[in-house]
Tab-separated table of C-alpha atoms and ligand atoms in Angstrom:
chain	number	residue	atom	x	y	z
A	1	UNK	CA	86.219	104.020	105.742
A	2	UNK	CA	84.573	106.421	103.352
A	3	UNK	CA	85.032	105.084	99.819
A	4	UNK	CA	82.610	107.428	98.102
A	5	UNK	CA	85.045	110.258	97.606
A	6	UNK	CA	88.536	110.584	96.067
A	7	UNK	CA	90.528	113.327	97.580
A	8	UNK	CA	93.517	115.204	96.205
A	9	UNK	CA	95.760	117.042	98.652
A	10	UNK	CA	97.907	119.658	96.882
A	11	UNK	CA	100.852	120.643	98.981
A	12	UNK	CA	100.800	117.299	100.810
A	13	UNK	CA	104.411	117.529	101.926
A	14	UNK	CA	104.121	120.844	103.706
A	15	UNK	CA	103.609	121.623	107.401
A	16	UNK	CA	99.793	121.250	107.239
A	17	UNK	CA	99.620	118.796	104.289
A	18	UNK	CA	101.840	116.154	105.791
A	19	UNK	CA	99.573	115.756	108.740
A	20	UNK	CA	96.272	116.438	107.116
A	21	UNK	CA	97.021	113.714	104.469
A	22	UNK	CA	97.632	111.109	107.165
A	23	UNK	CA	94.454	112.136	109.088
A	24	UNK	CA	92.405	111.946	105.951
A	25	UNK	CA	93.759	108.524	105.120
A	26	UNK	CA	92.393	107.321	108.386
A	27	UNK	CA	88.891	108.244	107.221
A	28	UNK	CA	88.991	108.019	103.392
A	29	UNK	CA	90.306	105.069	101.470
A	30	UNK	CA	91.270	107.193	98.409
A	31	UNK	CA	93.542	110.132	99.351
A	32	UNK	CA	96.156	111.182	96.711
A	33	UNK	CA	99.028	113.226	98.053
A	34	UNK	CA	100.510	115.672	95.617
A	35	UNK	CA	103.520	118.047	95.831
A	36	UNK	CA	106.478	119.480	94.128
A	37	UNK	CA	108.641	118.214	96.934
A	38	UNK	CA	109.706	114.690	97.858
A	39	UNK	CA	107.334	113.076	100.266
A	40	UNK	CA	108.421	111.971	103.747
A	41	UNK	CA	108.233	108.270	104.529
A	42	UNK	CA	104.769	108.354	106.191
A	43	UNK	CA	103.015	110.069	103.284
A	44	UNK	CA	104.867	107.950	100.642
A	45	UNK	CA	104.248	104.632	102.303
A	46	UNK	CA	100.618	105.127	103.213
A	47	UNK	CA	99.092	105.761	99.768
A	48	UNK	CA	99.542	107.255	96.317
A	49	UNK	CA	101.853	110.198	95.896
A	50	UNK	CA	102.187	112.203	92.640
A	51	UNK	CA	104.527	114.991	91.689
A	52	UNK	CA	102.445	117.985	90.787
A	53	UNK	CA	103.122	121.745	90.195
A	54	UNK	CA	99.807	123.527	90.758
A	55	UNK	CA	100.943	126.219	88.316
A	56	UNK	CA	101.054	123.642	85.583
A	57	UNK	CA	97.396	123.721	84.435
A	58	UNK	CA	97.525	120.753	81.972
A	59	UNK	CA	99.038	118.586	84.632
A	60	UNK	CA	96.576	119.712	87.328
A	61	UNK	CA	93.645	119.003	84.974
A	62	UNK	CA	95.102	115.626	83.944
A	63	UNK	CA	95.513	114.517	87.521
A	64	UNK	CA	91.875	115.589	88.496
A	65	UNK	CA	90.498	113.746	85.455
A	66	UNK	CA	92.692	110.669	85.663
A	67	UNK	CA	91.774	109.890	89.330
A	68	UNK	CA	88.122	111.207	89.202
A	69	UNK	CA	88.818	113.600	92.082
A	70	UNK	CA	85.757	114.663	93.999
A	71	UNK	CA	87.377	116.798	96.749
A	72	UNK	CA	90.455	118.980	96.781
A	73	UNK	CA	92.408	120.353	99.690
A	74	UNK	CA	94.615	123.034	98.056
A	75	UNK	CA	97.332	123.876	100.557
A	76	UNK	CA	100.306	124.931	98.308
A	77	UNK	CA	101.318	128.511	99.236
A	78	UNK	CA	104.181	130.885	99.853
A	79	UNK	CA	103.957	132.176	103.401
A	80	UNK	CA	104.455	135.665	104.816
A	81	UNK	CA	108.212	135.908	105.439
A	82	UNK	CA	109.214	134.040	102.310
A	83	UNK	CA	106.623	136.130	100.314
A	84	UNK	CA	108.203	139.405	101.336
A	85	UNK	CA	111.520	138.106	99.876
A	86	UNK	CA	109.837	137.204	96.544
A	87	UNK	CA	106.563	139.001	96.084
A	88	UNK	CA	106.277	137.966	92.454
A	89	UNK	CA	106.556	134.278	93.257
A	90	UNK	CA	104.096	134.546	96.188
A	91	UNK	CA	101.518	136.241	94.096
A	92	UNK	CA	101.860	133.649	91.272
A	93	UNK	CA	101.722	130.607	93.552
A	94	UNK	CA	99.091	131.941	95.865
A	95	UNK	CA	96.761	133.588	93.329
A	96	UNK	CA	97.253	131.792	90.045
A	97	UNK	CA	97.473	128.430	91.896
A	98	UNK	CA	94.078	129.084	93.619
A	99	UNK	CA	92.336	130.332	90.444
A	100	UNK	CA	93.503	127.237	88.480
A	101	UNK	CA	92.175	124.967	91.227
A	102	UNK	CA	88.828	126.872	91.341
A	103	UNK	CA	88.471	126.483	87.603
A	104	UNK	CA	89.446	122.798	87.631
A	105	UNK	CA	86.679	122.258	90.281
A	106	UNK	CA	84.017	123.883	88.149
A	107	UNK	CA	85.224	122.481	84.799
A	108	UNK	CA	85.902	118.925	85.926
A	109	UNK	CA	83.025	118.536	88.470
A	110	UNK	CA	84.970	118.410	91.688
A	111	UNK	CA	82.360	118.752	94.434
A	112	UNK	CA	84.188	120.238	97.366
A	113	UNK	CA	87.299	122.436	97.944
A	114	UNK	CA	89.207	123.342	101.090
A	115	UNK	CA	91.582	126.279	100.831
A	116	UNK	CA	93.323	127.822	103.820
A	117	UNK	CA	93.279	131.518	104.584
A	118	UNK	CA	95.159	133.139	107.450
A	119	UNK	CA	95.251	135.919	110.087
A	120	UNK	CA	97.509	137.714	107.639
A	121	UNK	CA	94.474	138.953	105.759
A	122	UNK	CA	94.199	141.484	108.475
A	123	UNK	CA	96.459	144.533	108.621
A	124	UNK	CA	97.475	147.510	110.783
A	125	UNK	CA	94.091	149.255	110.582
A	126	UNK	CA	92.207	146.115	111.811
A	127	UNK	CA	91.211	146.058	115.541
A	128	UNK	CA	93.874	143.924	117.104
A	129	UNK	CA	92.076	142.445	120.154
A	130	UNK	CA	89.341	139.850	119.499
A	131	UNK	CA	89.438	140.658	115.812
A	132	UNK	CA	85.894	140.083	114.487
A	133	UNK	CA	84.827	137.852	111.561
A	134	UNK	CA	83.910	140.920	109.626
A	135	UNK	CA	86.113	144.012	110.044
A	136	UNK	CA	88.531	146.351	108.319
A	137	UNK	CA	91.099	144.313	106.150
A	138	UNK	CA	94.046	146.194	104.719
A	139	UNK	CA	96.802	143.571	104.694
A	140	UNK	CA	100.324	144.883	103.947
A	141	UNK	CA	102.184	141.666	103.136
A	142	UNK	CA	102.007	140.116	99.659
A	143	UNK	CA	100.961	136.887	101.464
A	144	UNK	CA	98.048	138.721	103.206
A	145	UNK	CA	97.009	140.521	100.012
A	146	UNK	CA	96.949	137.324	98.055
A	147	UNK	CA	95.062	135.482	100.753
A	148	UNK	CA	92.503	138.252	101.093
A	149	UNK	CA	91.948	138.340	97.322
A	150	UNK	CA	91.716	134.539	97.475
A	151	UNK	CA	88.965	134.777	100.061
A	152	UNK	CA	86.971	136.963	97.664
A	153	UNK	CA	87.565	134.539	94.796
A	154	UNK	CA	86.356	131.595	96.990
A	155	UNK	CA	83.197	133.513	97.954
A	156	UNK	CA	82.660	134.526	94.344
A	157	UNK	CA	82.862	130.855	93.143
A	158	UNK	CA	80.403	129.820	95.867
A	159	UNK	CA	77.898	132.594	94.977
A	160	UNK	CA	78.197	132.544	91.144
A	161	UNK	CA	79.306	129.010	90.308
A	162	UNK	CA	77.814	127.018	93.184
A	163	UNK	CA	81.089	125.551	94.254
A	164	UNK	CA	81.095	124.064	97.793
A	165	UNK	CA	84.283	125.896	98.915
A	166	UNK	CA	85.210	126.070	102.631
A	167	UNK	CA	88.031	127.819	104.398
A	168	UNK	CA	89.427	128.956	107.737
A	169	UNK	CA	91.812	131.643	108.641
A	170	UNK	CA	94.635	129.725	110.386
A	171	UNK	CA	96.645	131.461	113.154
A	172	UNK	CA	100.277	130.483	113.576
A	173	UNK	CA	100.370	126.634	113.453
A	174	UNK	CA	102.780	124.783	115.732
A	175	UNK	CA	103.836	121.223	115.062
A	176	UNK	CA	106.817	118.900	115.158
A	177	UNK	CA	106.476	116.489	112.206
A	178	UNK	CA	107.286	118.895	109.321
A	179	UNK	CA	109.159	122.206	109.655
A	180	UNK	CA	107.310	125.515	109.372
A	181	UNK	CA	106.842	126.867	105.917
A	182	UNK	CA	108.559	130.294	106.052
A	183	UNK	CA	106.033	132.204	108.163
A	184	UNK	CA	106.327	134.974	110.678
A	185	UNK	CA	104.983	132.687	113.378
A	186	UNK	CA	107.670	129.966	112.722
A	187	UNK	CA	109.499	131.175	115.850
A	188	UNK	CA	106.882	129.479	117.936
A	189	UNK	CA	107.946	126.115	116.403
A	190	UNK	CA	111.722	126.754	116.368
A	191	UNK	CA	111.708	127.611	120.037
A	192	UNK	CA	110.819	123.985	120.991
A	193	UNK	CA	113.501	122.449	118.775
A	194	UNK	CA	116.179	124.792	120.080
A	195	UNK	CA	115.010	124.287	123.686
A	196	UNK	CA	115.462	120.558	123.316
A	197	UNK	CA	118.833	120.971	121.508
A	198	UNK	CA	120.599	123.926	123.232
A	199	UNK	CA	118.310	124.935	126.116
A	200	UNK	CA	118.449	128.325	124.568
A	201	UNK	CA	116.607	130.229	121.795
A	202	UNK	CA	117.174	133.560	120.153
A	203	UNK	CA	113.893	134.825	119.075
A	204	UNK	CA	113.332	136.851	115.900
A	205	UNK	CA	110.267	138.558	117.361
A	206	UNK	CA	110.307	140.856	120.459
A	207	UNK	CA	109.334	139.505	123.828
A	208	UNK	CA	105.895	141.157	124.138
A	209	UNK	CA	104.713	140.367	120.565
A	210	UNK	CA	101.405	138.607	121.091
A	211	UNK	CA	100.009	136.615	118.232
A	212	UNK	CA	97.179	134.037	117.806
A	213	UNK	CA	98.516	130.455	117.622
A	214	UNK	CA	97.155	126.900	117.410
A	215	UNK	CA	98.548	123.412	117.942
A	216	UNK	CA	98.439	121.201	114.820
A	217	UNK	CA	96.086	118.532	116.160
A	218	UNK	CA	93.444	121.190	116.746
A	219	UNK	CA	93.964	122.660	113.252
A	220	UNK	CA	93.680	119.226	111.596
A	221	UNK	CA	90.588	118.246	113.490
A	222	UNK	CA	88.913	121.671	112.857
A	223	UNK	CA	89.674	121.410	109.134
A	224	UNK	CA	88.080	117.947	108.785
A	225	UNK	CA	85.159	118.976	110.910
A	226	UNK	CA	84.469	122.013	108.666
A	227	UNK	CA	84.770	119.827	105.569
A	228	UNK	CA	82.375	117.229	106.984
A	229	UNK	CA	79.781	119.731	108.312
A	230	UNK	CA	76.396	119.800	106.494
A	231	UNK	CA	76.606	122.415	103.646
A	232	UNK	CA	73.811	124.544	105.152
A	233	UNK	CA	75.865	125.077	108.411
A	234	UNK	CA	78.722	126.555	106.489
A	235	UNK	CA	77.400	130.111	106.057
A	236	UNK	CA	80.679	131.918	105.591
A	237	UNK	CA	82.273	131.008	102.199
A	238	UNK	CA	85.138	133.506	102.248
A	239	UNK	CA	86.905	132.142	105.344
A	240	UNK	CA	86.150	131.565	109.018
A	241	UNK	CA	88.070	133.120	111.873
A	242	UNK	CA	89.175	130.251	114.138
A	243	UNK	CA	91.246	130.724	117.356
A	244	UNK	CA	92.912	128.694	120.050
A	245	UNK	CA	95.776	130.258	122.087
A	246	UNK	CA	97.332	133.751	122.000
A	247	UNK	CA	100.734	134.265	123.645
A	248	UNK	CA	103.982	136.208	123.484
A	249	UNK	CA	107.452	134.694	123.153
A	250	UNK	CA	108.063	135.593	126.766
A	251	UNK	CA	104.942	133.597	127.875
A	252	UNK	CA	105.912	130.663	125.637
A	253	UNK	CA	109.388	130.698	127.149
A	254	UNK	CA	107.918	130.638	130.661
A	255	UNK	CA	105.752	127.608	129.644
A	256	UNK	CA	108.899	125.836	128.410
A	257	UNK	CA	110.767	126.653	131.665
A	258	UNK	CA	108.125	124.743	133.645
A	259	UNK	CA	109.350	121.642	131.855
A	260	UNK	CA	113.011	122.525	131.066
A	261	UNK	CA	114.028	124.604	134.075
A	262	UNK	CA	117.386	125.777	132.554
A	263	UNK	CA	115.863	127.075	129.395
A	264	UNK	CA	116.747	130.663	128.426
A	265	UNK	CA	115.742	133.008	125.678
A	266	UNK	CA	117.022	136.288	124.145
A	267	UNK	CA	115.518	138.512	121.529
A	268	UNK	CA	116.902	139.774	118.168
A	269	UNK	CA	113.846	141.064	116.243
A	270	UNK	CA	114.281	141.214	112.422
A	271	UNK	CA	112.041	142.217	109.560
A	272	UNK	CA	109.355	139.799	110.695
A	273	UNK	CA	108.658	142.028	113.695
A	274	UNK	CA	106.888	144.608	111.568
A	275	UNK	CA	104.761	141.847	109.949
A	276	UNK	CA	103.856	140.510	113.365
A	277	UNK	CA	102.838	143.969	114.573
A	278	UNK	CA	100.426	144.374	111.664
A	279	UNK	CA	98.409	141.216	112.656
A	280	UNK	CA	95.847	140.725	115.376
A	281	UNK	CA	96.800	139.692	118.902
A	282	UNK	CA	93.663	137.621	119.393
A	283	UNK	CA	90.759	136.478	117.260
A	284	UNK	CA	87.009	136.271	117.846
A	285	UNK	CA	85.951	132.935	116.450
A	286	UNK	CA	82.389	133.027	117.730
A	287	UNK	CA	80.924	132.682	114.192
A	288	UNK	CA	82.812	129.402	113.513
A	289	UNK	CA	81.722	128.123	116.942
A	290	UNK	CA	78.056	128.962	116.294
A	291	UNK	CA	77.856	127.773	112.662
A	292	UNK	CA	79.703	124.420	112.714
A	293	UNK	CA	80.769	123.912	116.314
A	294	UNK	CA	84.502	124.820	116.167
A	295	UNK	CA	86.229	124.429	119.512
A	296	UNK	CA	90.036	124.130	120.269
A	297	UNK	CA	91.308	121.617	122.819
A	298	UNK	CA	94.984	122.538	123.562
A	299	UNK	CA	96.165	125.433	125.761
A	300	UNK	CA	99.780	126.703	125.889
A	301	UNK	CA	101.045	124.387	128.604
A	302	UNK	CA	99.286	121.298	127.078
A	303	UNK	CA	100.931	122.094	123.749
A	304	UNK	CA	104.317	122.754	125.310
A	305	UNK	CA	104.236	119.449	127.061
A	306	UNK	CA	103.345	117.548	123.931
A	307	UNK	CA	105.837	119.400	121.728
A	308	UNK	CA	108.752	118.839	124.103
A	309	UNK	CA	107.876	115.132	124.389
A	310	UNK	CA	107.921	114.797	120.601
A	311	UNK	CA	110.497	117.039	119.205
A	312	UNK	CA	113.770	115.233	118.611
A	313	UNK	CA	117.035	117.100	118.904
A	314	UNK	CA	118.820	116.625	115.531
B	401	LIG	N1	101.811	131.249	109.865
B	401	LIG	C1	101.595	132.125	108.769
B	401	LIG	C2	102.720	133.032	108.593
B	401	LIG	O1	103.335	133.405	109.565
B	401	LIG	C3	100.342	132.984	109.020
B	401	LIG	O2	99.335	132.472	108.364
B	401	LIG	O3	102.990	133.461	107.504
């Protein structure tokens, strides 16, 4: 058990936070979970939970000082689909939240920061196949714009203020413990719950829409590996491309049918289709692989099998 660090997870009750908090608590003895929302049983019963609004600067600073925080995982964000419905809120939470956390790190001596970026930093003018680490980035969602600006802020704080900030561009993340957070890729989660419950799913993206995705255990392991890598190996301080599986709703449905033979799907694309079409189909993650050894484990059928074993029909 690592006792040298005290970690603060901001957004600990979200889709990533709820699993990352538990994974960190297996390694570190002092992991404080913070969120605006009520914690689930696992997070609440396994350690300290505090109510925190990242936009409330005095309360953020107070928390960091009171618990002598040495590392922060700042996960609180408004995702793509929710962000399009409330751009002002998305900008405030994603941008002001990050800037306050960056300043708290510098002013209060927090040594290391993890902050997630996303494939949404890319846009319609980006090459869509095997999108490189460095390429054209003209995001056209408020979520993507805020995350791209955030990447520049992170790099800036590394260059100018010496902050050890680390980040990955997550693809769509699939998990069963906590619901998706209002993203365009949430269909790939919902499909498993509906398959289990009704043997049918109506997909809000069209059948041939290919997007980069990842199973949560890979994302959690990769995040912790990046945070534990020696600093000199972490050469990209904006955010690393990481990739695992790319598939279409039709391919995912075929994977489900191998387990649930009666499963059926139909398609009713909505406003999220346009967002999906502005994003890459697949990601080149060779820089992350070379720098700190990133490597995914789950493929589509492996993930489907695990999801269907674990999702519970409500
Ligand atoms: N899963 C996110 C979204 O769909 C992408 O980072 O918004």
